[in-house]
CSV table of C-alpha atoms in Angstrom, one decimal:
chain,number,residue,atom,x,y,z
A,1,MET,CA,61.8,-3.4,47.3
A,2,PRO,CA,61.1,-5.1,43.6
A,3,THR,CA,62.0,-2.6,40.7
A,4,VAL,CA,60.6,-2.6,37.2
A,5,LEU,CA,63.5,-2.0,34.7
A,6,ILE,CA,62.7,-0.1,31.5
A,7,VAL,CA,64.9,0.0,28.6
A,8,SER,CA,64.1,1.5,25.6
A,9,ALA,CA,66.0,1.8,22.2
A,10,SER,CA,64.6,3.6,19.5
A,11,PRO,CA,67.8,3.7,16.6
A,12,LEU,CA,68.2,6.3,14.0
A,13,ASP,CA,68.1,4.3,11.2
A,14,GLN,CA,64.7,2.8,12.1
A,15,ASP,CA,61.1,4.1,11.9
A,16,ARG,CA,60.8,6.0,15.3
A,17,LEU,CA,58.4,5.0,18.0
A,18,ARG,CA,56.9,6.9,20.7
A,19,LEU,CA,58.8,5.3,23.8
A,20,GLY,CA,58.3,7.9,25.8
A,21,ALA,CA,54.5,8.3,25.9
A,22,GLU,CA,54.9,4.7,27.5
A,23,PHE,CA,56.6,5.2,30.3
A,24,ARG,CA,55.1,8.0,31.3
A,25,ASP,CA,51.6,6.2,31.4
A,26,ILE,CA,53.6,3.0,33.3
A,27,ARG,CA,55.0,5.5,35.9
A,28,HIS,CA,51.3,6.5,35.8
A,29,ALA,CA,50.1,3.5,36.2
A,30,LEU,CA,52.4,3.1,39.2
A,31,HIS,CA,51.0,6.2,41.2
A,32,ARG,CA,47.3,4.8,40.3
A,33,SER,CA,48.4,2.0,42.3
A,34,ARG,CA,47.7,1.3,45.8
A,35,ASN,CA,50.5,0.0,46.2
A,36,ARG,CA,52.7,2.6,44.7
A,37,GLU,CA,55.0,2.4,48.0
A,38,ASP,CA,55.9,-1.4,47.1
A,39,TRP,CA,57.8,-0.8,43.7
A,40,ILE,CA,60.7,1.4,42.4
A,41,ILE,CA,60.3,1.8,38.6
A,42,GLU,CA,64.1,3.2,37.2
A,43,SER,CA,64.3,3.7,33.3
A,44,ASN,CA,67.4,4.3,30.7
A,45,GLU,CA,66.1,5.4,26.7
A,46,ALA,CA,68.5,5.0,24.2
A,47,VAL,CA,70.2,2.0,25.5
A,48,THR,CA,72.9,0.4,24.3
A,49,VAL,CA,74.0,-3.6,25.5
A,50,ASP,CA,76.2,-2.0,28.1
A,51,ASP,CA,73.8,0.5,29.8
A,52,LEU,CA,71.7,-2.4,30.3
A,53,ARG,CA,74.4,-4.3,31.9
A,54,ARG,CA,75.5,-1.5,33.9
A,55,ALA,CA,71.8,-1.3,34.4
A,56,LEU,CA,71.5,-4.2,35.9
A,57,LEU,CA,74.1,-4.1,38.0
A,58,ASP,CA,72.6,-0.9,39.4
A,59,PHE,CA,69.3,-1.5,40.1
A,60,ARG,CA,69.1,-5.3,40.4
A,61,PRO,CA,65.5,-5.6,39.2
A,62,THR,CA,62.7,-8.1,39.5
A,63,VAL,CA,61.2,-7.4,35.6
A,64,VAL,CA,63.1,-5.9,32.9
A,65,HIS,CA,60.5,-3.9,30.5
A,66,PHE,CA,62.4,-3.3,27.3
A,67,SER,CA,60.2,-0.9,24.1
A,68,GLY,CA,61.6,-1.0,20.8
A,69,HIS,CA,62.0,-2.8,17.4
A,70,GLY,CA,62.3,-6.2,17.0
A,71,GLY,CA,63.9,-8.1,13.6
A,72,GLY,CA,62.6,-11.4,15.0
A,73,SER,CA,65.4,-14.4,14.7
A,74,ASP,CA,67.9,-11.2,13.7
A,75,GLY,CA,67.6,-10.1,17.4
A,76,LEU,CA,66.5,-6.7,19.5
A,77,CYS,CA,67.6,-3.7,17.7
A,78,PHE,CA,69.6,-1.9,20.6
A,79,GLU,CA,71.3,1.0,20.2
A,80,ASP,CA,75.4,1.0,18.8
A,81,ALA,CA,77.3,4.3,20.2
A,82,ALA,CA,76.6,6.7,17.4
A,83,GLY,CA,72.7,6.0,18.2
A,84,LYS,CA,72.5,3.7,14.8
A,85,THR,CA,71.3,-0.3,15.2
A,86,ASN,CA,72.7,-2.9,16.9
A,87,SER,CA,71.1,-6.2,16.8
A,88,ILE,CA,71.6,-8.3,19.4
A,89,ASP,CA,70.7,-11.9,19.4
A,90,ALA,CA,68.4,-13.8,22.6
A,91,VAL,CA,71.5,-16.3,23.2
A,92,HIS,CA,73.6,-13.7,24.2
A,93,LEU,CA,70.9,-12.1,26.6
A,94,ALA,CA,70.1,-15.2,27.6
A,95,LYS,CA,73.6,-15.1,29.4
A,96,LEU,CA,73.3,-11.8,30.9
A,97,PHE,CA,70.5,-12.4,32.3
A,98,HIS,CA,72.1,-15.5,33.9
A,99,HIS,CA,73.7,-13.4,36.2
A,100,PHE,CA,71.1,-11.6,37.4
A,101,LYS,CA,68.1,-14.7,37.5
A,102,ASP,CA,68.0,-14.5,41.7
A,103,ASP,CA,66.8,-11.4,41.3
A,104,LEU,CA,65.7,-11.1,37.8
A,105,LYS,CA,61.4,-13.2,37.5
A,106,CYS,CA,59.8,-11.5,34.4
A,107,VAL,CA,62.0,-10.3,31.1
A,108,VAL,CA,59.2,-8.5,29.4
A,109,LEU,CA,60.3,-7.5,25.1
A,110,ASN,CA,57.6,-5.0,24.2
A,111,ALA,CA,59.0,-5.1,20.5
A,112,CYS,CA,57.5,-7.2,17.4
A,113,TYR,CA,58.5,-10.3,16.8
A,114,SER,CA,60.3,-10.9,19.8
A,115,GLU,CA,58.5,-14.5,20.8
A,116,VAL,CA,61.6,-15.9,18.8
A,117,GLN,CA,63.8,-13.5,21.4
A,118,GLY,CA,61.6,-14.8,24.8
A,119,ASP,CA,61.8,-19.0,23.8
A,120,VAL,CA,65.7,-18.5,24.2
A,121,ILE,CA,65.6,-15.7,27.4
A,122,ARG,CA,62.7,-18.0,29.1
A,123,GLN,CA,65.2,-20.9,29.5
A,124,GLU,CA,66.7,-18.9,32.3
A,125,ILE,CA,64.1,-16.5,33.6
A,126,ASP,CA,60.5,-17.5,35.3
A,127,TYR,CA,58.2,-15.9,33.1
A,128,VAL,CA,59.1,-14.2,29.4
A,129,VAL,CA,56.3,-11.7,27.5
A,130,GLY,CA,57.2,-11.6,23.9
A,131,MET,CA,55.1,-10.4,20.4
A,132,SER,CA,54.0,-12.9,18.5
A,133,SER,CA,54.4,-11.1,14.9
A,134,ALA,CA,54.0,-6.6,14.3
A,135,VAL,CA,52.3,-4.9,16.6
A,136,ASP,CA,50.5,-1.7,16.6
A,137,ASP,CA,52.5,0.8,18.8
A,138,ASN,CA,49.7,2.0,20.0
A,139,SER,CA,47.9,-1.3,21.2
A,140,ALA,CA,51.7,-2.8,22.3
A,141,SER,CA,51.6,0.6,24.7
A,142,ARG,CA,48.3,0.4,26.0
A,143,PHE,CA,49.3,-3.8,26.8
A,144,ALA,CA,52.1,-2.0,28.9
A,145,VAL,CA,50.5,-0.4,30.6
A,146,ALA,CA,46.9,-3.0,31.6
A,147,PHE,CA,49.8,-5.6,32.6
A,148,TYR,CA,51.8,-3.2,35.1
A,149,ASP,CA,48.2,-2.0,36.3
A,150,ALA,CA,47.8,-5.3,37.4
A,151,VAL,CA,51.6,-6.2,38.5
A,152,PHE,CA,51.6,-3.1,40.6
A,153,ALA,CA,47.9,-4.0,42.3
A,154,GLY,CA,49.8,-7.5,43.8
A,155,THR,CA,48.5,-10.0,40.5
A,156,ASP,CA,50.7,-13.0,38.9
A,157,PHE,CA,52.7,-12.9,35.7
A,158,ARG,CA,49.9,-15.2,34.0
A,159,THR,CA,46.5,-12.9,35.3
A,160,ALA,CA,48.1,-9.9,34.0
A,161,PHE,CA,48.6,-10.6,31.3
A,162,ASP,CA,45.3,-11.7,30.0
A,163,LEU,CA,44.5,-8.5,32.0
A,164,GLY,CA,46.6,-6.3,29.4
A,165,CYS,CA,45.3,-8.6,26.5
A,166,THR,CA,41.9,-8.0,28.0
A,167,ALA,CA,42.7,-4.4,28.0
A,168,LEU,CA,43.0,-3.9,23.4
A,169,ASP,CA,39.9,-6.5,23.4
A,170,LEU,CA,38.0,-4.1,25.5
A,171,ASN,CA,39.3,-0.4,24.0
A,172,LYS,CA,38.8,-2.4,20.2
A,173,LEU,CA,42.2,-2.0,19.6
A,174,PRO,CA,43.5,-4.7,17.0
A,175,ASP,CA,46.3,-7.5,17.7
A,176,ALA,CA,44.6,-9.1,21.3
A,177,ASP,CA,46.2,-11.8,19.9
A,178,VAL,CA,50.2,-11.0,19.4
A,179,PRO,CA,51.1,-11.0,23.3
A,180,ILE,CA,53.1,-14.8,24.2
A,181,PHE,CA,53.2,-15.4,27.6
A,182,MET,CA,56.0,-17.7,28.5
A,183,THR,CA,57.1,-19.7,31.2
A,184,GLY,CA,60.7,-20.8,32.3
A,185,SER,CA,62.1,-24.4,31.4
A,186,HIS,CA,62.3,-25.5,35.2
A,187,LEU,CA,59.1,-24.9,35.6
A,188,ALA,CA,56.3,-26.4,34.2
A,189,PRO,CA,56.7,-24.8,30.1
A,190,THR,CA,54.6,-23.0,28.6
A,191,VAL,CA,53.7,-20.7,25.7
A,192,LEU,CA,50.0,-19.2,25.9
A,193,SER,CA,48.3,-16.4,23.5
A,194,TYR,CA,46.0,-14.8,24.7
A,195,SER,CA,42.1,-16.3,23.7
A,196,ALA,CA,39.2,-14.4,24.4
A,197,HIS,CA,37.8,-17.6,24.9
A,198,ILE,CA,39.8,-18.9,27.7
A,199,PRO,CA,37.2,-17.3,30.9
A,200,GLU,CA,34.4,-19.4,28.5
A,201,ILE,CA,36.2,-22.6,28.4
A,202,GLU,CA,37.6,-22.3,32.7
A,203,ARG,CA,33.9,-21.6,33.2
A,204,ILE,CA,32.4,-24.8,31.3
A,205,LEU,CA,35.6,-27.1,32.4
A,206,TYR,CA,34.1,-25.7,35.8
A,207,SER,CA,30.8,-26.8,35.7
A,208,TYR,CA,32.5,-30.3,33.9
A,209,PHE,CA,34.6,-30.9,36.4
A,210,ASN,CA,32.2,-30.3,39.2
A,211,THR,CA,29.5,-32.5,37.8
A,212,SER,CA,28.7,-36.4,38.3
A,213,PHE,CA,30.5,-38.9,35.9
A,214,ASN,CA,27.0,-40.0,34.5
A,215,ASP,CA,25.7,-36.3,34.2
A,216,ARG,CA,28.9,-34.6,32.5
A,217,ALA,CA,27.6,-36.0,29.1
A,218,ARG,CA,25.8,-33.2,28.2
A,219,PHE,CA,29.0,-31.3,28.1
A,220,THR,CA,30.7,-33.1,25.5
A,221,THR,CA,30.4,-33.2,21.5
A,222,THR,CA,29.0,-36.5,21.5
A,223,GLY,CA,26.1,-35.6,24.0
A,224,GLU,CA,23.9,-37.6,25.5
A,225,SER,CA,24.3,-41.0,23.3
A,226,LEU,CA,27.9,-41.3,26.1
A,227,ARG,CA,25.6,-42.2,29.1
A,228,PRO,CA,26.1,-45.4,29.2
A,229,ILE,CA,29.5,-45.5,27.8
A,230,PHE,CA,29.9,-43.4,30.8
A,231,GLU,CA,28.5,-45.5,33.1
A,232,LYS,CA,30.8,-48.5,32.1
A,233,TYR,CA,33.8,-46.2,31.9
A,234,TYR,CA,33.8,-44.5,35.4
A,235,GLY,CA,32.6,-47.3,37.0
A,236,GLU,CA,32.5,-46.9,40.8
A,237,LYS,CA,35.4,-44.1,40.8
A,238,MET,CA,34.9,-41.8,43.8
A,239,HIS,CA,34.0,-38.3,42.3
A,240,ARG,CA,35.9,-35.0,43.7
A,241,ASN,CA,34.5,-31.5,43.5
A,242,VAL,CA,37.8,-28.7,42.4
A,243,LYS,CA,38.4,-25.5,43.6
A,244,LYS,CA,39.3,-23.7,40.5
A,245,VAL,CA,40.3,-24.4,36.7
A,246,CYS,CA,42.9,-22.5,34.9
A,247,VAL,CA,44.2,-22.9,31.1
A,248,ILE,CA,47.5,-22.9,30.8
A,249,SER,CA,48.0,-23.4,27.4
A,250,MET,CA,46.2,-23.8,24.6
A,251,LYS,CA,47.4,-25.4,21.5
A,252,SER,CA,45.2,-25.6,18.0
A,253,ILE,CA,44.7,-28.6,16.3
A,254,THR,CA,41.9,-27.8,13.9
A,255,ASP,CA,39.9,-24.5,12.9
A,256,GLU,CA,37.7,-25.5,15.9
A,257,GLN,CA,39.6,-28.3,17.9
A,258,TRP,CA,42.2,-27.2,20.3
A,259,LEU,CA,44.3,-28.9,23.2
A,260,ILE,CA,44.1,-27.1,26.5
A,261,GLU,CA,46.2,-27.8,29.4
A,262,VAL,CA,44.8,-27.1,32.9
A,263,ALA,CA,45.9,-26.5,36.6
A,264,GLY,CA,42.9,-28.1,39.7
A,265,THR,CA,41.8,-30.5,37.7
A,266,GLU,CA,41.9,-34.2,37.6
A,267,SER,CA,42.7,-34.5,34.2
A,268,ARG,CA,46.0,-32.3,32.8
A,269,PHE,CA,44.8,-32.0,29.0
A,270,ILE,CA,41.3,-31.6,27.6
A,271,TYR,CA,40.0,-31.6,24.3
A,272,VAL,CA,37.6,-28.5,23.3
A,273,ARG,CA,35.5,-27.6,20.5
A,274,ILE,CA,34.7,-24.2,20.5
A,275,ARG,CA,32.0,-23.3,17.5
A,276,ASN,CA,30.3,-19.7,17.2
A,277,ARG,CA,31.9,-18.6,20.7
A,278,SER,CA,30.7,-22.5,22.3
A,279,VAL,CA,32.5,-24.4,24.3
A,280,LEU,CA,32.2,-28.6,24.3
A,281,ILE,CA,34.6,-31.4,25.4
A,282,GLU,CA,35.8,-34.0,22.7
A,283,TRP,CA,35.7,-36.5,25.8
A,284,GLU,CA,36.1,-39.5,23.8
A,285,ALA,CA,39.7,-38.0,23.0
A,286,SER,CA,40.3,-36.1,26.3
A,287,VAL,CA,40.3,-39.7,28.2
A,288,GLY,CA,42.2,-41.9,25.0
A,289,LEU,CA,39.0,-43.9,25.2
A,290,TRP,CA,39.2,-47.2,22.8
A,291,SER,CA,36.7,-48.8,20.8
A,292,ILE,CA,36.8,-51.3,22.9
A,293,PRO,CA,38.5,-50.9,26.6
A,294,ILE,CA,42.2,-51.1,26.8
A,295,LYS,CA,42.2,-53.6,30.1
A,296,THR,CA,39.6,-55.7,28.0
A,297,TYR,CA,41.8,-55.5,24.7
A,298,LEU,CA,44.9,-56.9,26.5
A,299,ALA,CA,42.8,-59.6,28.7
A,300,LEU,CA,41.7,-61.8,26.2
A,301,GLY,CA,43.1,-59.9,22.6
A,302,SER,CA,40.8,-59.1,20.1
A,303,MET,CA,40.1,-60.7,16.1
A,304,GLU,CA,38.3,-58.1,15.4
A,305,PRO,CA,40.2,-54.4,14.7
A,306,VAL,CA,40.4,-51.8,18.0
A,307,VAL,CA,40.8,-48.3,17.2
A,308,ALA,CA,43.3,-47.3,19.9
A,309,ARG,CA,44.2,-43.5,20.7
A,310,VAL,CA,47.6,-43.0,21.7
A,311,SER,CA,51.2,-41.7,22.4
A,312,ALA,CA,53.4,-43.2,19.8
A,313,ASP,CA,57.4,-42.8,19.5
A,314,LEU,CA,60.0,-44.7,17.6
A,315,ALA,CA,61.4,-48.0,19.2
A,316,THR,CA,63.9,-50.4,18.7
A,317,TYR,CA,62.5,-53.5,20.3
A,318,TYR,CA,61.9,-56.2,19.1
A,319,ASN,CA,60.5,-59.9,20.8
A,320,TYR,CA,58.7,-63.2,19.7
A,321,ASP,CA,57.4,-63.1,16.6
A,322,PHE,CA,58.8,-59.9,15.5
A,323,ARG,CA,62.3,-61.0,16.5
A,324,ASN,CA,65.0,-60.5,13.6
A,325,GLN,CA,62.5,-59.5,11.1
A,326,GLU,CA,63.4,-55.8,11.3
A,327,HIS,CA,64.0,-56.1,7.7
A,328,ARG,CA,59.9,-56.4,7.2
A,329,PHE,CA,58.7,-54.4,10.4
A,330,GLN,CA,59.2,-50.6,12.2
A,331,SER,CA,58.8,-51.6,16.3
A,332,ILE,CA,56.7,-48.9,17.9
A,333,ASN,CA,56.1,-48.0,21.2
A,334,LEU,CA,52.3,-47.1,22.3
A,335,HIS,CA,51.6,-46.0,25.8
A,336,THR,CA,47.7,-45.7,26.3
A,337,GLU,CA,46.3,-42.7,28.7
A,338,ASP,CA,47.2,-44.8,31.8
A,339,ARG,CA,50.8,-45.2,30.7
A,340,GLN,CA,50.4,-48.8,29.8
A,341,SER,CA,52.7,-49.9,27.2
A,342,LEU,CA,52.0,-51.9,24.2
A,343,TYR,CA,54.5,-52.9,21.3
A,344,GLY,CA,53.2,-51.5,17.6
A,345,TYR,CA,54.7,-52.9,14.4
A,346,VAL,CA,53.5,-51.6,10.6
A,347,GLU,CA,54.9,-53.0,7.7
A,348,ARG,CA,57.4,-51.1,6.0
A,349,GLN,CA,56.2,-51.7,2.7
A,350,SER,CA,53.1,-50.6,3.7
A,351,LYS,CA,51.0,-47.1,3.1
A,352,VAL,CA,50.9,-46.6,6.4
A,353,TYR,CA,54.5,-47.5,7.6
A,354,GLY,CA,55.5,-44.0,5.5
A,355,GLU,CA,52.2,-41.9,7.4
A,356,LEU,CA,53.3,-42.8,10.8
A,357,MET,CA,56.8,-42.0,9.6
A,358,ASP,CA,55.8,-39.1,8.7
A,359,ILE,CA,54.7,-38.2,12.0
A,360,LEU,CA,57.0,-40.3,14.0
A,361,SER,CA,60.5,-39.5,12.3
A,362,ASP,CA,61.6,-36.1,14.2
A,363,GLY,CA,61.5,-39.1,17.2
A,364,ASN,CA,59.2,-37.2,19.3
A,365,GLU,CA,56.3,-38.8,20.8
A,366,HIS,CA,53.1,-38.1,19.0
A,367,ARG,CA,48.7,-38.3,20.0
A,368,ILE,CA,47.5,-39.9,17.1
A,369,THR,CA,44.8,-42.5,16.8
A,370,LEU,CA,45.3,-45.5,15.2
A,371,LYS,CA,43.6,-48.9,13.7
A,372,ILE,CA,45.5,-52.0,15.4
A,373,ILE,CA,44.6,-55.8,15.1
A,374,GLN,CA,46.5,-58.5,17.8
A,375,ALA,CA,48.8,-60.2,14.9
A,376,THR,CA,50.3,-62.8,17.6
A,377,ASN,CA,49.4,-64.5,20.5
A,378,GLN,CA,50.6,-61.8,22.3
A,379,THR,CA,48.1,-59.0,23.1
A,380,ASP,CA,50.3,-56.3,24.0
A,381,MET,CA,52.1,-56.2,20.5
A,382,PRO,CA,49.5,-55.7,17.7
A,383,LEU,CA,50.1,-55.1,14.4
A,384,ILE,CA,49.1,-51.8,12.9
A,385,ILE,CA,46.8,-51.5,10.0
A,386,GLU,CA,45.6,-47.8,9.9
A,387,VAL,CA,46.6,-44.5,10.9
A,388,LEU,CA,43.3,-42.6,11.4
A,389,SER,CA,44.6,-39.5,13.1
A,390,ARG,CA,47.0,-37.4,13.0
A,391,THR,CA,46.2,-36.4,16.6
A,392,TRP,CA,43.5,-38.2,19.6
A,393,ILE,CA,40.7,-36.1,17.6
A,394,TYR,CA,38.6,-39.2,15.6
A,395,SER,CA,35.2,-39.6,15.0
A,396,GLN,CA,34.1,-43.4,14.8
A,397,PRO,CA,31.5,-43.6,11.3
A,398,GLU,CA,29.3,-45.1,14.0
A,399,GLU,CA,29.3,-42.2,15.3
A,400,SER,CA,28.7,-39.3,13.1
A,401,ALA,CA,25.4,-41.9,11.7
């Protein structure tokens, strides 16, 4: 039978927390549930690390819930034999949880600044909830109770997380955006903070994906002027409706623009603009639209500069006119949205070289918008002449006129 193991620590040299009330309310959540016969709650207060290890052996829990103080990178605050603080680094906790991961599916760290701990623990455990900053004691308790209301009702952990955050909004409590939901590294890795905009985003995307291609312009930031471009871009492509849209993660690009990862749709990543609770789709960025069709560019080239949205990273490939020119040019891998590849080159002494190195020097792949020009007879090896945007969010002058 699935078990929730609740452990708490409030060391004598730390501010006192009302952990007993949180335990009581979580137990009441189970007693209220129609599935109360399907779950067991075990608890251990004033816990030391040895207490935790023994409890894991005794109960083989499905969920471990830790309530107490968090010290960010310093670790979670357990107690020592004298009741004082014993900070434990997440690396050691992850090693402990590793031995129980066949049973242990979720770890909830209801402690301030515990996101950094959760990010390590999710290397071993499928689902982890942490806190990105300090959290009000009452808010932490209310979140936990709403989370377990949902778990005991049979929802998945992601839905339970959303309902826990929503409970703070409904009760006009602070910190609804502090809890962080994380999935394990062997799943589709996700780090998601709660956003009150998620229901509206899912509603707009559901309508967008279930609307024929030619009529989708009304859901975009550009509007009806996109209609002729839609007709060319989608051509004879077959439209299929979707049954459900689920936001998996949100990454802030600017104060208004977000990169949304979704499941159940024809596109995995969608850029949106959120302004005054209104959600519109940044269509050009979402599809990686070039200023001319990528197939046309590759087939015919262009003597005019081309605006290109690409995924870029550093490369070591030099060929044709760029062979033996490493001292003058840096090679850059450029991938289009449909994963066609180009070998871009940038002159090392130029301004654009410094801008690109500032973005790409971490060795990772980045979605950026460039201006490129055909420099040789090889259309798949352009010269990069300008960085237009550090993301795919970019409006050409004629678009904004």
